[in-house]
Amino acid sequence: PREAGVLKAHSRLVENLALVGDLCLIATCWVWSYWIRFYLLPRFYSFARTDVPAFSDYALQLVPILVVWGFAFRTFDLYRPNRLGSRRAEWWDVAKASTVGALVLVSIMTFVFRNKEYSRLVIVLFLAQSIVAISLARAALRETLRFARRHGYNLRYAIVVGGGEPAAEVLRVLNRRRDVGIFVLGML
């Protein structure tokens, strides 16, 4: 029982660290989108030339962004242990959560911050960058964990219950996929 509590606390710590890392990436993407729109694009494209709005108006949006994305990522269950999940499914979940976040952000900007104008291009750049950045960071983390598991770290132990061909197939798959980190102790 005590070991299970320690494992659960460790798992919660890892989930919270992953959330903090994701939110740091989200904040960076928002700032980067502002910079691209108002400082990079005007150098190359005449259509992008406008007066540069104060960054403080955009920095003000970081609070709702971090709250909304944190809630969306938790709602879409992006922090569940998923040793056997695919990259494509994870990317799709990140895209869905980020799109919902962007829709809520636009609603907040429209109804709460009516007296401020925000560039639609910044929002589109932000959405695209956030999906790519979070997906790439998660892919890198997944590959790091797979490497560690192949070398005996971050393992989970299991007992296969059942017999016959279904149990043998489970054993074959888990033996073939050492990178998922499930070590079979035996069969029951």
Coordinates of C-alpha atoms in Angstrom, one line a residue:
P1 CA 0.0 0.0 0.0
R2 CA 2.8 2.5 0.9
E3 CA 4.6 1.7 -2.3
A4 CA 1.5 2.2 -4.4
G5 CA 1.0 5.7 -2.7
V6 CA 4.6 6.6 -3.5
L7 CA 4.1 5.4 -7.1
K8 CA 0.9 7.5 -7.4
A9 CA 2.6 10.6 -6.0
H10 CA 5.5 10.1 -8.4
S11 CA 3.1 9.8 -11.3
R12 CA 1.2 12.9 -10.3
L13 CA 4.5 14.8 -10.0
V14 CA 5.5 13.7 -13.5
E15 CA 2.1 14.8 -14.8
N16 CA 2.4 18.2 -13.2
L17 CA 5.9 18.7 -14.5
A18 CA 4.7 17.7 -18.0
L19 CA 1.9 20.3 -17.7
V20 CA 4.3 23.0 -16.6
G21 CA 6.6 22.2 -19.5
D22 CA 3.7 22.3 -22.0
L23 CA 2.5 25.6 -20.6
C24 CA 6.0 27.1 -20.9
L25 CA 6.0 26.0 -24.6
I26 CA 2.5 27.5 -25.0
A27 CA 3.6 30.9 -23.6
T28 CA 6.7 30.8 -25.8
C29 CA 4.6 30.1 -28.9
W30 CA 2.3 33.1 -28.0
V31 CA 5.3 35.5 -27.6
W32 CA 7.0 34.1 -30.8
S33 CA 3.7 34.5 -32.8
Y34 CA 3.6 38.2 -31.7
W35 CA 7.2 38.7 -32.7
I36 CA 6.8 36.9 -36.1
R37 CA 3.7 39.0 -37.0
F38 CA 4.9 42.4 -35.9
Y39 CA 8.6 42.2 -36.4
L40 CA 9.6 39.5 -38.8
L41 CA 6.8 39.6 -41.4
P42 CA 6.9 43.4 -42.0
R43 CA 10.6 43.0 -43.1
F44 CA 9.6 40.8 -46.0
Y45 CA 6.0 41.6 -46.9
S46 CA 4.4 44.9 -47.4
F47 CA 0.9 43.6 -46.5
A48 CA 2.2 43.0 -43.0
R49 CA 3.2 46.6 -42.4
T50 CA 1.1 48.1 -39.6
D51 CA 1.6 50.0 -36.4
V52 CA 3.0 47.6 -33.8
P53 CA 0.6 47.2 -30.9
A54 CA 2.0 47.3 -27.4
F55 CA 3.2 43.9 -26.3
S56 CA 1.5 44.5 -22.9
D57 CA -1.9 43.9 -24.6
Y58 CA -0.7 40.6 -25.9
A59 CA 1.1 39.7 -22.6
L60 CA -2.2 40.3 -20.9
Q61 CA -3.6 37.3 -22.9
L62 CA -1.1 35.0 -21.4
V63 CA -3.2 34.5 -18.2
P64 CA -6.3 33.3 -20.0
I65 CA -4.1 31.3 -22.5
L66 CA -2.4 29.4 -19.8
V67 CA -5.6 28.7 -17.9
V68 CA -7.5 27.6 -21.0
W69 CA -4.8 25.4 -22.4
G70 CA -4.1 23.8 -19.0
F71 CA -7.8 23.0 -18.7
A72 CA -8.1 21.8 -22.3
F73 CA -5.0 19.6 -22.0
R74 CA -6.4 18.1 -18.8
T75 CA -9.9 17.7 -20.3
F76 CA -8.5 15.9 -23.3
D77 CA -6.6 13.6 -20.9
L78 CA -3.2 14.4 -22.4
Y79 CA -1.3 13.4 -19.2
R80 CA -2.6 9.9 -18.8
P81 CA 0.0 7.1 -18.9
N82 CA -0.1 5.8 -22.4
R83 CA 2.7 3.4 -23.0
L84 CA 1.1 1.7 -26.0
G85 CA -0.4 4.8 -27.7
S86 CA 0.6 6.0 -31.1
R87 CA 2.3 9.2 -32.1
R88 CA -0.5 10.0 -34.5
A89 CA -3.2 9.6 -31.8
E90 CA -1.2 11.8 -29.4
W91 CA -0.7 14.5 -32.1
W92 CA -4.5 14.4 -32.9
D93 CA -5.3 14.8 -29.2
V94 CA -2.9 17.8 -28.9
A95 CA -4.5 19.3 -32.1
K96 CA -8.0 18.9 -30.7
A97 CA -7.2 20.4 -27.3
S98 CA -5.3 23.3 -28.9
T99 CA -8.1 24.0 -31.3
V100 CA -10.7 24.1 -28.5
G101 CA -8.3 26.3 -26.6
A102 CA -8.0 28.7 -29.5
L103 CA -11.8 28.9 -29.9
V104 CA -12.2 29.7 -26.2
L105 CA -9.4 32.3 -26.5
V106 CA -11.1 34.0 -29.4
S107 CA -14.3 34.1 -27.3
I108 CA -12.5 35.6 -24.4
M109 CA -10.9 38.2 -26.6
T110 CA -14.2 39.0 -28.2
F111 CA -16.3 39.3 -25.0
V112 CA -14.0 40.1 -22.2
F113 CA -11.4 42.3 -24.0
R114 CA -13.7 44.1 -26.3
N115 CA -11.8 47.3 -26.2
K116 CA -8.6 45.7 -27.5
E117 CA -7.8 44.6 -31.0
Y118 CA -5.8 41.4 -31.6
S119 CA -4.3 40.2 -34.8
R120 CA -6.0 37.2 -36.3
L121 CA -2.7 36.2 -37.9
V122 CA -1.1 36.1 -34.4
I123 CA -3.8 33.7 -33.3
V124 CA -3.4 31.4 -36.4
L125 CA 0.4 31.4 -36.0
F126 CA 0.0 30.6 -32.3
L127 CA -2.4 27.7 -32.9
A128 CA -0.1 26.2 -35.6
Q129 CA 3.1 26.7 -33.5
S130 CA 1.5 25.4 -30.3
I131 CA 0.4 22.2 -32.0
V132 CA 3.8 21.6 -33.6
A133 CA 5.8 22.5 -30.5
I134 CA 3.8 20.4 -28.1
S135 CA 3.7 17.5 -30.5
L136 CA 7.5 17.6 -31.1
A137 CA 8.2 17.9 -27.4
R138 CA 6.0 15.0 -26.6
A139 CA 7.6 12.9 -29.4
A140 CA 11.1 13.7 -28.0
L141 CA 9.9 12.7 -24.5
R142 CA 8.3 9.5 -25.7
E143 CA 11.6 8.5 -27.5
T144 CA 13.6 9.3 -24.4
L145 CA 11.3 7.1 -22.3
R146 CA 11.5 4.3 -24.9
F147 CA 15.3 4.5 -24.8
A148 CA 15.3 4.4 -21.0
R149 CA 12.8 1.4 -21.0
R150 CA 14.9 -0.6 -23.4
H151 CA 17.7 -0.2 -21.0
G152 CA 15.8 -1.3 -17.9
Y153 CA 14.5 2.0 -16.5
N154 CA 10.9 3.2 -16.0
L155 CA 9.6 -0.3 -16.0
R156 CA 6.1 -1.5 -14.9
Y157 CA 5.6 -5.1 -13.8
A158 CA 2.7 -7.2 -14.9
I159 CA 1.3 -10.7 -14.6
V160 CA -0.6 -12.1 -17.6
V161 CA -3.9 -13.6 -16.5
G162 CA -5.2 -16.4 -18.8
G163 CA -3.8 -19.0 -21.0
G164 CA -3.7 -20.4 -24.5
E165 CA -3.1 -18.4 -27.6
P166 CA -4.4 -15.0 -26.3
A167 CA -2.0 -15.1 -23.4
A168 CA 0.9 -16.2 -25.7
E169 CA 0.1 -13.4 -28.1
V170 CA 0.2 -10.8 -25.2
L171 CA 3.6 -12.2 -24.2
R172 CA 4.9 -12.1 -27.8
V173 CA 3.8 -8.5 -28.2
L174 CA 5.3 -7.4 -24.9
N175 CA 8.6 -9.2 -25.6
R176 CA 8.8 -7.6 -29.0
R177 CA 8.0 -4.1 -27.7
R178 CA 10.6 -3.7 -24.9
D179 CA 10.3 0.0 -25.4
V180 CA 6.9 0.2 -23.7
G181 CA 8.6 -0.9 -20.4
I182 CA 6.2 -3.6 -19.3
F183 CA 8.1 -6.5 -17.8
V184 CA 6.0 -9.7 -17.4
L185 CA 6.7 -11.5 -14.1
G186 CA 4.7 -14.5 -15.0
M187 CA 1.4 -16.0 -16.0
L188 CA -1.6 -16.9 -13.9

